[in-house]
Structures are given as C-alpha cells and as structure tokens.
Coordinates of C-alpha atoms and ligand atoms in Angstrom, one line a residue:
X19 CA 0.0 0.0 0.0
X20 CA 2.8 2.4 0.9
X21 CA 4.4 1.7 -2.5
X22 CA 1.2 2.7 -4.3
X23 CA 1.0 6.0 -2.2
X24 CA 4.7 6.7 -3.0
X25 CA 4.0 6.2 -6.8
X26 CA 1.0 8.5 -6.6
X27 CA 3.0 11.2 -4.8
X28 CA 5.9 10.9 -7.4
X29 CA 3.4 11.2 -10.3
X30 CA 1.7 14.1 -8.6
X31 CA 5.0 15.9 -8.1
X32 CA 5.9 15.2 -11.8
X33 CA 2.6 16.6 -13.1
X34 CA 2.9 19.8 -11.0
X35 CA 6.3 20.4 -12.5
X36 CA 5.1 20.1 -16.1
X37 CA 3.5 23.5 -15.8
X38 CA 6.8 25.2 -14.7
X39 CA 8.4 27.5 -17.3
X40 CA 11.9 26.3 -18.1
X41 CA 14.9 28.4 -18.8
X42 CA 18.6 28.1 -19.5
X43 CA 20.9 30.3 -17.5
X44 CA 24.0 31.4 -19.3
X45 CA 26.2 31.4 -16.2
X46 CA 28.5 33.2 -15.4
X47 CA 27.3 36.0 -17.8
X48 CA 23.8 35.7 -16.3
X49 CA 23.3 35.0 -12.6
X50 CA 20.4 34.1 -10.4
X51 CA 18.9 36.9 -8.3
X52 CA 17.2 35.6 -5.2
X53 CA 14.3 37.9 -4.2
X54 CA 14.0 38.5 -0.5
X55 CA 16.4 37.6 2.3
X56 CA 18.3 34.4 2.9
X57 CA 17.3 31.7 5.5
X58 CA 16.5 33.3 8.9
X59 CA 14.9 32.3 12.1
X60 CA 11.7 34.0 13.1
X61 CA 11.6 34.6 16.9
X62 CA 7.8 35.2 16.7
X63 CA 6.8 31.9 15.2
X64 CA 9.8 29.9 16.4
X65 CA 10.5 28.5 12.9
X66 CA 12.8 29.3 10.1
X67 CA 11.8 31.7 7.3
X68 CA 12.2 30.2 3.9
X69 CA 15.1 31.7 1.9
X70 CA 18.3 30.7 0.1
X71 CA 20.9 29.0 2.3
X72 CA 23.9 30.9 1.0
X73 CA 26.8 32.4 2.9
X74 CA 26.0 33.5 6.4
X75 CA 25.9 37.0 7.8
X76 CA 26.9 37.6 11.4
X77 CA 25.6 40.6 13.4
X78 CA 28.4 41.5 15.8
X79 CA 26.1 43.7 17.8
X80 CA 23.9 40.7 18.7
X81 CA 26.6 37.9 19.1
X82 CA 27.3 37.0 22.7
X83 CA 29.9 34.4 22.0
X84 CA 27.7 31.7 23.5
X85 CA 29.0 29.1 21.1
X86 CA 25.7 27.4 20.5
X87 CA 26.1 27.8 16.7
X88 CA 29.4 25.9 17.0
X89 CA 27.9 23.2 19.1
X90 CA 25.0 22.8 16.6
X91 CA 27.5 22.3 13.8
X92 CA 29.7 19.9 15.7
X93 CA 27.7 16.8 14.7
X94 CA 27.1 18.0 11.2
X95 CA 30.2 19.4 9.5
X96 CA 32.5 21.0 12.2
X97 CA 32.6 24.1 10.1
X98 CA 32.4 26.6 12.9
X99 CA 35.4 27.6 15.1
X100 CA 35.1 30.2 17.8
X101 CA 37.8 32.8 17.4
X102 CA 39.0 35.8 19.3
X103 CA 37.8 39.2 18.0
X104 CA 39.6 42.5 18.5
X105 CA 36.4 44.4 19.4
X106 CA 34.9 45.2 22.8
X107 CA 31.3 44.4 23.3
X108 CA 29.6 44.4 26.7
X109 CA 27.5 41.5 25.8
X110 CA 30.4 39.3 24.6
X111 CA 32.8 39.2 27.6
X112 CA 34.9 36.4 26.1
X113 CA 35.4 38.4 22.9
X114 CA 34.8 35.3 20.7
X115 CA 32.7 34.9 17.6
X116 CA 32.1 32.2 15.0
X117 CA 34.4 31.7 12.0
X118 CA 33.0 29.5 9.2
X119 CA 34.9 27.2 6.9
X120 CA 32.9 27.0 3.6
X121 CA 35.1 24.0 2.6
X122 CA 33.2 22.1 5.3
X123 CA 29.8 23.8 5.6
X124 CA 26.9 21.9 4.1
X125 CA 24.5 24.9 4.4
X126 CA 22.0 23.0 6.6
X127 CA 21.1 26.2 8.5
X128 CA 21.1 24.5 11.9
X129 CA 23.5 27.1 13.3
X130 CA 20.9 29.8 12.4
X131 CA 18.2 27.8 14.2
X132 CA 20.5 27.4 17.2
X133 CA 21.5 31.0 17.7
X134 CA 19.3 32.4 20.6
X135 CA 20.2 36.0 19.9
X136 CA 19.4 36.1 16.1
X137 CA 23.0 37.0 15.4
X138 CA 23.5 34.6 12.5
X139 CA 21.4 34.4 9.3
X140 CA 22.1 33.1 5.9
X141 CA 22.2 35.3 2.7
X142 CA 21.6 35.0 -1.0
X143 CA 25.3 34.8 -1.7
X144 CA 26.1 31.5 -3.4
X145 CA 29.3 32.4 -5.3
X146 CA 31.9 31.1 -2.8
X147 CA 34.3 29.2 -5.0
X148 CA 38.0 29.8 -4.4
X149 CA 41.4 28.6 -5.6
X150 CA 42.6 28.0 -2.0
X151 CA 41.1 26.3 1.0
X152 CA 42.2 29.1 3.3
X153 CA 40.1 31.6 1.3
X154 CA 37.0 29.6 2.1
X155 CA 37.4 30.3 5.8
X156 CA 35.4 33.4 6.7
X157 CA 36.4 35.3 9.8
X158 CA 33.8 37.1 12.0
X159 CA 34.8 40.4 10.2
X160 CA 34.2 38.9 6.8
X161 CA 30.9 37.3 7.9
X162 CA 29.7 40.8 9.1
X163 CA 29.8 42.2 5.5
X164 CA 26.5 42.2 3.7
X165 CA 27.0 40.6 0.3
X166 CA 26.7 42.8 -2.7
X167 CA 25.1 40.6 -5.3
X168 CA 24.5 41.7 -8.9
X169 CA 22.2 39.2 -10.6
X170 CA 19.7 38.9 -13.4
X171 CA 17.2 36.1 -13.3
X172 CA 14.8 36.5 -10.4
X173 CA 14.2 33.5 -8.2
X174 CA 11.8 33.6 -5.3
X175 CA 12.0 31.0 -2.5
X176 CA 9.0 30.6 -0.2
X177 CA 7.2 27.8 1.7
X178 CA 6.2 26.3 -1.6
X179 CA 9.7 26.1 -2.9
X180 CA 11.6 28.1 -5.6
X181 CA 9.9 29.8 -8.5
X182 CA 11.0 32.3 -11.2
X183 CA 9.2 35.1 -13.1
Ligands
SF4_224 S1 24.9 25.8 7.9 FE1 27.1 25.2 7.8 S2 28.1 26.2 9.6 FE2 25.8 26.1 9.9 S3 25.4 24.2 11.1 FE3 25.2 23.8 8.9 S4 27.2 23.0 8.2 FE4 27.5 24.1 10.2
SF4_225 S1 26.3 33.6 16.4 FE1 24.7 33.3 17.9 S2 24.9 31.1 18.6 FE2 26.8 31.8 17.6 S3 28.1 32.5 19.3 FE3 27.0 34.3 18.4 S4 25.2 34.5 19.7 FE4 26.0 32.5 20.1

C-alpha cells in the first residue's frame, strides 16, 4: 500500500512540475537573483523563514559568543570555530565569535536555528568558490559584511519552494 502511495506522490509531483516554465541560465554571464532575504529564524513563530541558504551574515552587535552555533555544527560538519575578536562588546565578555569554513559547511542552517540571539542568518550569496582552501574560511569580520550581489534572473523562495518570473 505504501508503495502505491509513493508512486501517486511521485506522479503528482511530476505533473505539477510540467507547468513550470523552463529556462537556461548562461552562467556566469547571467546570474540568479534571489528575491528577499536568505534563510533566517523567526523569533515570533519559532520556525525558520524560507530563503536561500547561502553564505552567512553575522551581526556582531547581537553575538554574545555563547558558542551554540558551533555546538550545533559539531555533529554536522564541524565548520564553525570560535575565534578571538579585536572588538569590545559588553554582551560578549569572552570576545569570541564564529568563523565559518565553507570548505566544510553543508548549508544546513542548523546554526541559524541554534542562535538564541538572532545574530546569525544566511544570505543569498552563493558564489563562494576559491582557488585556495584558506580563502574559504570566513572570519567574523568577513561574515559581518553584507554581500553585494548583482544578478539577473529573479528566483523567489517561499514555503512552496523556488519559482522564477
Ligand atoms: S549551515 Fe554550515 S556552519 Fe551552519 S550548522 Fe550547517 S554546516 Fe555548520
Ligand atoms: S552567532 Fe549566535 S549562537 Fe553563535 S556565538 Fe554568536 S550569539 Fe551564540
């Protein structure tokens, strides 16, 4: 019986996708433009807000150095290390913040869910390739920079998935 339900679901999904307009993206001349913000955590509803899981953004003014993001990542990819920062924040007495290794990160978003201070979100930045492994390691200062993304083809991600105009 479960096999039959599985086949019906697969067919249903296939039929739904027949109506989706196809396009070919001439990357890197053309790039995807994600409408709206990346994946975030909504403190009001207690669940994540749909969005692209690209490179993170770290809000230093909110980060307490609690390390919960790092703990969340431990069993997943061990991509987060807590490192010393040269800034003084009253709310971050240990002066430590997360550094993320994008050579290890699997973009699961669990660190964003785990952050109790809404200091860590994800952005629409998906162009992270590099010639060296060390350039994939983003320090707290690099993570604080809002990505500047110039892109062409608009893609919207919401609770129903991704769609384009
Ligand atoms: S999104 Fe990356 S850094 Fe965050 S928990 Fe997942 S693997 Fe770790
Ligand atoms: S980003 Fe969030 S979870 Fe990670 S150390 Fe800062 S406050 Fe804690």
